[in-house]
Amino acid sequence: MAALTLTFDNGPEPEVTPYVLDVLRERGILSTFFVIGEKLLDPPRLALAERARAEGHRIGNHTFTHSLPLGLMRNEGAAEAEIARTQELISELADPDKLFRPFGNGGIISRALLSKAAVDHLVGGGFSCVLWNAIPRDWEEPEGWVERALDLSARQDWTLIVLHDLPTGAMAHLPRFLDAMAARGVTFRQEIPPDLMPIRRGRIMRPLDDYVSAGLAELSA
């Protein structure tokens, strides 16, 4: 039976995240919210992350500023700080797996995702790096993403989809997507597909050459 893991990036947002949480609660679906660290400096946004965690969702780290893929950062310590500052703000909301999702700049999986310094920080800190296999580009086409998401999900047995709880209007169509998936008999899973977690609790699970900008040889599993 096909499976779907829901994830939401770039929040929390007071205009959108409460609605997303309500939709998920109504359907008994658990997901993971990959939050931007600087947004948690705002108490109402932090409260939304706390609500999500209290309702059973996982909270992951999606960098502090979401400004540049870590593999493109050249200032010493910058990539590590993007991860560490956010994790400090997530604090007790953190998942036991210490989930981290790199910024893909449009959902692109490439060697820009991580730097060697970022990998060293993730490994040393016991983090799990979470990738994806479905990007319906809801931020770009807030009215038309559902059809693309349904098509992407139909092509694979276990889909990990990236949506965005941002004020674009896209999440108004979340119920339609979820109901269409349920009608297909899809199983909603909160777990991360193992093949989309190249680093798990600080352990490199497979070679990282496709994700790291430099210094690859010593990172092979």
Tab-separated table of C-alpha atoms in Angstrom:
chain	number	residue	atom	x	y	z
A	1	MET	CA	0.000	0.000	0.000
A	2	ALA	CA	1.309	3.462	-0.874
A	3	ALA	CA	2.396	5.741	1.972
A	4	LEU	CA	2.690	9.496	2.434
A	5	THR	CA	4.810	11.408	4.934
A	6	LEU	CA	3.759	15.038	5.274
A	7	THR	CA	6.274	17.744	6.106
A	8	PHE	CA	5.879	21.515	6.296
A	9	ASP	CA	8.741	23.982	5.871
A	10	ASN	CA	9.416	27.655	6.597
A	11	GLY	CA	6.957	28.346	9.436
A	12	PRO	CA	5.553	28.871	11.899
A	13	GLU	CA	3.197	31.553	10.578
A	14	PRO	CA	0.244	32.844	12.659
A	15	GLU	CA	-1.847	33.357	9.509
A	16	VAL	CA	-1.467	29.784	8.289
A	17	THR	CA	-0.014	27.293	10.776
A	18	PRO	CA	-3.097	27.197	13.062
A	19	TYR	CA	-5.270	26.296	10.075
A	20	VAL	CA	-2.849	23.568	8.981
A	21	LEU	CA	-2.837	22.150	12.497
A	22	ASP	CA	-6.644	22.183	12.595
A	23	VAL	CA	-6.863	20.342	9.252
A	24	LEU	CA	-4.396	17.698	10.396
A	25	ARG	CA	-6.113	17.236	13.752
A	26	GLU	CA	-9.518	16.777	12.082
A	27	ARG	CA	-8.069	13.941	9.996
A	28	GLY	CA	-5.856	12.392	12.672
A	29	ILE	CA	-2.696	12.950	10.604
A	30	LEU	CA	0.697	13.571	12.182
A	31	SER	CA	3.444	15.406	10.328
A	32	THR	CA	6.787	17.158	10.827
A	33	PHE	CA	7.237	20.927	10.862
A	34	PHE	CA	10.710	22.109	9.842
A	35	VAL	CA	10.890	25.559	11.387
A	36	ILE	CA	13.066	28.576	10.652
A	37	GLY	CA	15.001	29.570	13.734
A	38	GLU	CA	14.660	33.338	13.535
A	39	LYS	CA	10.872	32.981	13.444
A	40	LEU	CA	10.969	31.332	16.863
A	41	LEU	CA	12.286	34.595	18.311
A	42	ASP	CA	8.700	35.824	17.944
A	43	PRO	CA	6.643	34.507	20.929
A	44	PRO	CA	3.422	33.864	18.935
A	45	ARG	CA	5.360	31.797	16.406
A	46	LEU	CA	7.143	29.885	19.149
A	47	ALA	CA	3.734	29.180	20.698
A	48	LEU	CA	2.630	27.627	17.415
A	49	ALA	CA	5.644	25.308	17.422
A	50	GLU	CA	4.748	24.368	20.981
A	51	ARG	CA	1.166	23.652	19.946
A	52	ALA	CA	2.339	21.486	17.053
A	53	ARG	CA	4.576	19.464	19.365
A	54	ALA	CA	1.820	19.113	21.967
A	55	GLU	CA	-0.490	17.706	19.273
A	56	GLY	CA	2.006	15.012	18.358
A	57	HIS	CA	3.816	16.556	15.415
A	58	ARG	CA	7.579	16.456	15.153
A	59	ILE	CA	9.597	19.670	15.136
A	60	GLY	CA	12.657	19.856	12.907
A	61	ASN	CA	15.393	22.401	12.237
A	62	HIS	CA	15.336	24.245	8.880
A	63	THR	CA	18.249	26.654	9.501
A	64	PHE	CA	18.138	30.012	11.252
A	65	THR	CA	17.757	32.445	8.347
A	66	HIS	CA	16.853	30.242	5.341
A	67	SER	CA	18.944	32.641	3.291
A	68	LEU	CA	21.546	30.526	1.488
A	69	PRO	CA	22.208	26.790	1.064
A	70	LEU	CA	24.812	25.768	3.621
A	71	GLY	CA	27.154	24.458	0.944
A	72	LEU	CA	27.423	27.967	-0.499
A	73	MET	CA	28.292	29.688	2.778
A	74	ARG	CA	31.908	30.769	2.818
A	75	ASN	CA	32.248	32.536	6.171
A	76	GLU	CA	33.846	30.353	8.807
A	77	GLY	CA	31.297	29.055	11.295
A	78	ALA	CA	28.288	30.362	9.347
A	79	ALA	CA	26.832	26.986	8.377
A	80	GLU	CA	27.248	25.564	11.858
A	81	ALA	CA	25.595	28.642	13.385
A	82	GLU	CA	22.574	28.268	11.102
A	83	ILE	CA	21.981	24.835	12.607
A	84	ALA	CA	23.028	25.494	16.199
A	85	ARG	CA	21.093	28.724	16.750
A	86	THR	CA	17.876	27.130	15.562
A	87	GLN	CA	18.376	23.993	17.632
A	88	GLU	CA	18.907	26.122	20.720
A	89	LEU	CA	15.589	27.870	20.104
A	90	ILE	CA	13.769	24.605	19.421
A	91	SER	CA	15.092	23.431	22.778
A	92	GLU	CA	12.808	20.907	24.490
A	93	LEU	CA	10.545	20.744	21.431
A	94	ALA	CA	13.274	18.869	19.563
A	95	ASP	CA	12.569	15.407	18.243
A	96	PRO	CA	14.777	12.605	19.654
A	97	ASP	CA	16.224	12.193	16.153
A	98	LYS	CA	17.208	15.909	16.113
A	99	LEU	CA	15.744	16.319	12.639
A	100	PHE	CA	17.438	18.795	10.314
A	101	ARG	CA	16.391	19.717	6.788
A	102	PRO	CA	18.837	21.693	4.638
A	103	PHE	CA	17.675	24.629	2.537
A	104	GLY	CA	17.489	23.521	-1.108
A	105	ASN	CA	16.768	26.897	-2.697
A	106	GLY	CA	13.701	25.773	-4.624
A	107	GLY	CA	13.758	22.152	-3.522
A	108	ILE	CA	16.898	21.296	-5.476
A	109	ILE	CA	18.949	18.399	-4.107
A	110	SER	CA	22.533	19.174	-5.050
A	111	ARG	CA	26.040	19.560	-3.673
A	112	ALA	CA	25.024	23.010	-2.440
A	113	LEU	CA	22.902	21.510	0.328
A	114	LEU	CA	25.702	20.986	2.841
A	115	SER	CA	29.298	21.911	3.516
A	116	LYS	CA	31.858	19.671	5.183
A	117	ALA	CA	31.635	21.914	8.252
A	118	ALA	CA	27.866	21.450	8.326
A	119	VAL	CA	28.225	17.677	8.039
A	120	ASP	CA	30.778	17.650	10.849
A	121	HIS	CA	28.347	19.633	13.005
A	122	LEU	CA	25.439	17.313	12.212
A	123	VAL	CA	27.476	14.201	12.921
A	124	GLY	CA	29.040	15.587	16.079
A	125	GLY	CA	25.681	16.774	17.382
A	126	GLY	CA	23.824	13.546	16.686
A	127	PHE	CA	21.496	15.099	14.103
A	128	SER	CA	19.444	13.357	11.418
A	129	CYS	CA	19.421	14.960	7.976
A	130	VAL	CA	16.057	14.705	6.205
A	131	LEU	CA	15.697	15.066	2.422
A	132	TRP	CA	12.577	14.688	0.234
A	133	ASN	CA	11.214	13.072	-2.924
A	134	ALA	CA	8.229	15.302	-3.792
A	135	ILE	CA	8.245	19.075	-4.258
A	136	PRO	CA	4.902	20.278	-5.690
A	137	ARG	CA	6.087	23.914	-5.531
A	138	ASP	CA	3.079	25.140	-3.589
A	139	TRP	CA	4.811	28.446	-2.867
A	140	GLU	CA	5.077	29.082	-6.594
A	141	GLU	CA	1.636	27.849	-7.686
A	142	PRO	CA	-0.664	28.217	-4.682
A	143	GLU	CA	-3.740	27.371	-6.766
A	144	GLY	CA	-2.306	24.535	-8.838
A	145	TRP	CA	-0.002	22.531	-6.596
A	146	VAL	CA	-2.497	19.824	-5.623
A	147	GLU	CA	-2.567	18.166	-9.028
A	148	ARG	CA	1.224	18.126	-9.169
A	149	ALA	CA	1.376	16.675	-5.652
A	150	LEU	CA	-1.078	13.929	-6.554
A	151	ASP	CA	0.914	13.070	-9.657
A	152	LEU	CA	4.227	12.954	-7.795
A	153	SER	CA	2.739	10.779	-5.070
A	154	ALA	CA	1.323	8.312	-7.599
A	155	ARG	CA	4.802	7.612	-8.981
A	156	GLN	CA	6.334	6.110	-5.828
A	157	ASP	CA	5.475	3.728	-3.042
A	158	TRP	CA	6.454	6.059	-0.192
A	159	THR	CA	6.326	9.800	-0.740
A	160	LEU	CA	7.842	12.399	1.546
A	161	ILE	CA	6.288	15.649	0.417
A	162	VAL	CA	7.429	19.179	1.240
A	163	LEU	CA	4.681	21.762	1.700
A	164	HIS	CA	4.958	25.239	3.197
A	165	ASP	CA	2.812	26.755	5.946
A	166	LEU	CA	3.272	30.219	4.482
A	167	PRO	CA	0.684	32.953	3.731
A	168	THR	CA	0.512	32.272	-0.010
A	169	GLY	CA	-3.007	30.837	-0.056
A	170	ALA	CA	-1.690	27.386	-0.968
A	171	MET	CA	-2.751	25.699	2.262
A	172	ALA	CA	-6.397	26.522	1.588
A	173	HIS	CA	-6.172	23.512	-0.729
A	174	LEU	CA	-4.600	21.179	1.838
A	175	PRO	CA	-7.925	19.464	2.711
A	176	ARG	CA	-8.539	18.673	-0.959
A	177	PHE	CA	-5.100	17.091	-1.279
A	178	LEU	CA	-5.405	15.048	1.890
A	179	ASP	CA	-8.902	13.843	1.058
A	180	ALA	CA	-7.813	12.830	-2.454
A	181	MET	CA	-4.899	10.865	-1.009
A	182	ALA	CA	-7.152	9.195	1.544
A	183	ALA	CA	-9.570	8.236	-1.232
A	184	ARG	CA	-6.685	6.444	-2.936
A	185	GLY	CA	-6.172	4.355	0.179
A	186	VAL	CA	-2.826	5.930	0.998
A	187	THR	CA	-1.414	5.350	4.481
A	188	PHE	CA	-0.321	8.540	6.238
A	189	ARG	CA	2.940	7.949	8.094
A	190	GLN	CA	4.925	10.245	10.340
A	191	GLU	CA	8.123	8.245	9.941
A	192	ILE	CA	10.827	9.414	7.571
A	193	PRO	CA	11.645	7.002	4.714
A	194	PRO	CA	15.096	5.579	5.553
A	195	ASP	CA	16.469	6.295	2.088
A	196	LEU	CA	15.756	10.005	2.620
A	197	MET	CA	17.823	10.202	5.806
A	198	PRO	CA	21.500	10.085	4.731
A	199	ILE	CA	22.580	10.974	8.266
A	200	ARG	CA	20.724	9.313	11.162
A	201	ARG	CA	21.416	10.341	14.755
A	202	GLY	CA	24.925	11.420	13.858
A	203	ARG	CA	25.751	8.355	11.797
A	204	ILE	CA	26.431	8.680	8.069
A	205	MET	CA	24.199	6.082	6.438
A	206	ARG	CA	25.497	6.344	2.868
A	207	PRO	CA	27.997	8.380	0.827
A	208	LEU	CA	27.236	12.096	0.896
A	209	ASP	CA	28.960	13.084	-2.339
A	210	ASP	CA	25.717	14.286	-3.938
A	211	TYR	CA	24.935	16.679	-1.083
A	212	VAL	CA	28.237	18.177	0.081
A	213	SER	CA	30.101	21.003	-1.614
A	214	ALA	CA	33.674	19.888	-0.775
A	215	GLY	CA	35.819	17.460	1.176
A	216	LEU	CA	33.836	14.390	0.203
A	217	ALA	CA	36.250	11.495	0.351
A	218	GLU	CA	36.348	11.098	4.108
A	219	LEU	CA	32.557	11.331	4.364
A	220	SER	CA	31.746	8.116	2.541
A	221	ALA	CA	29.889	5.581	4.636
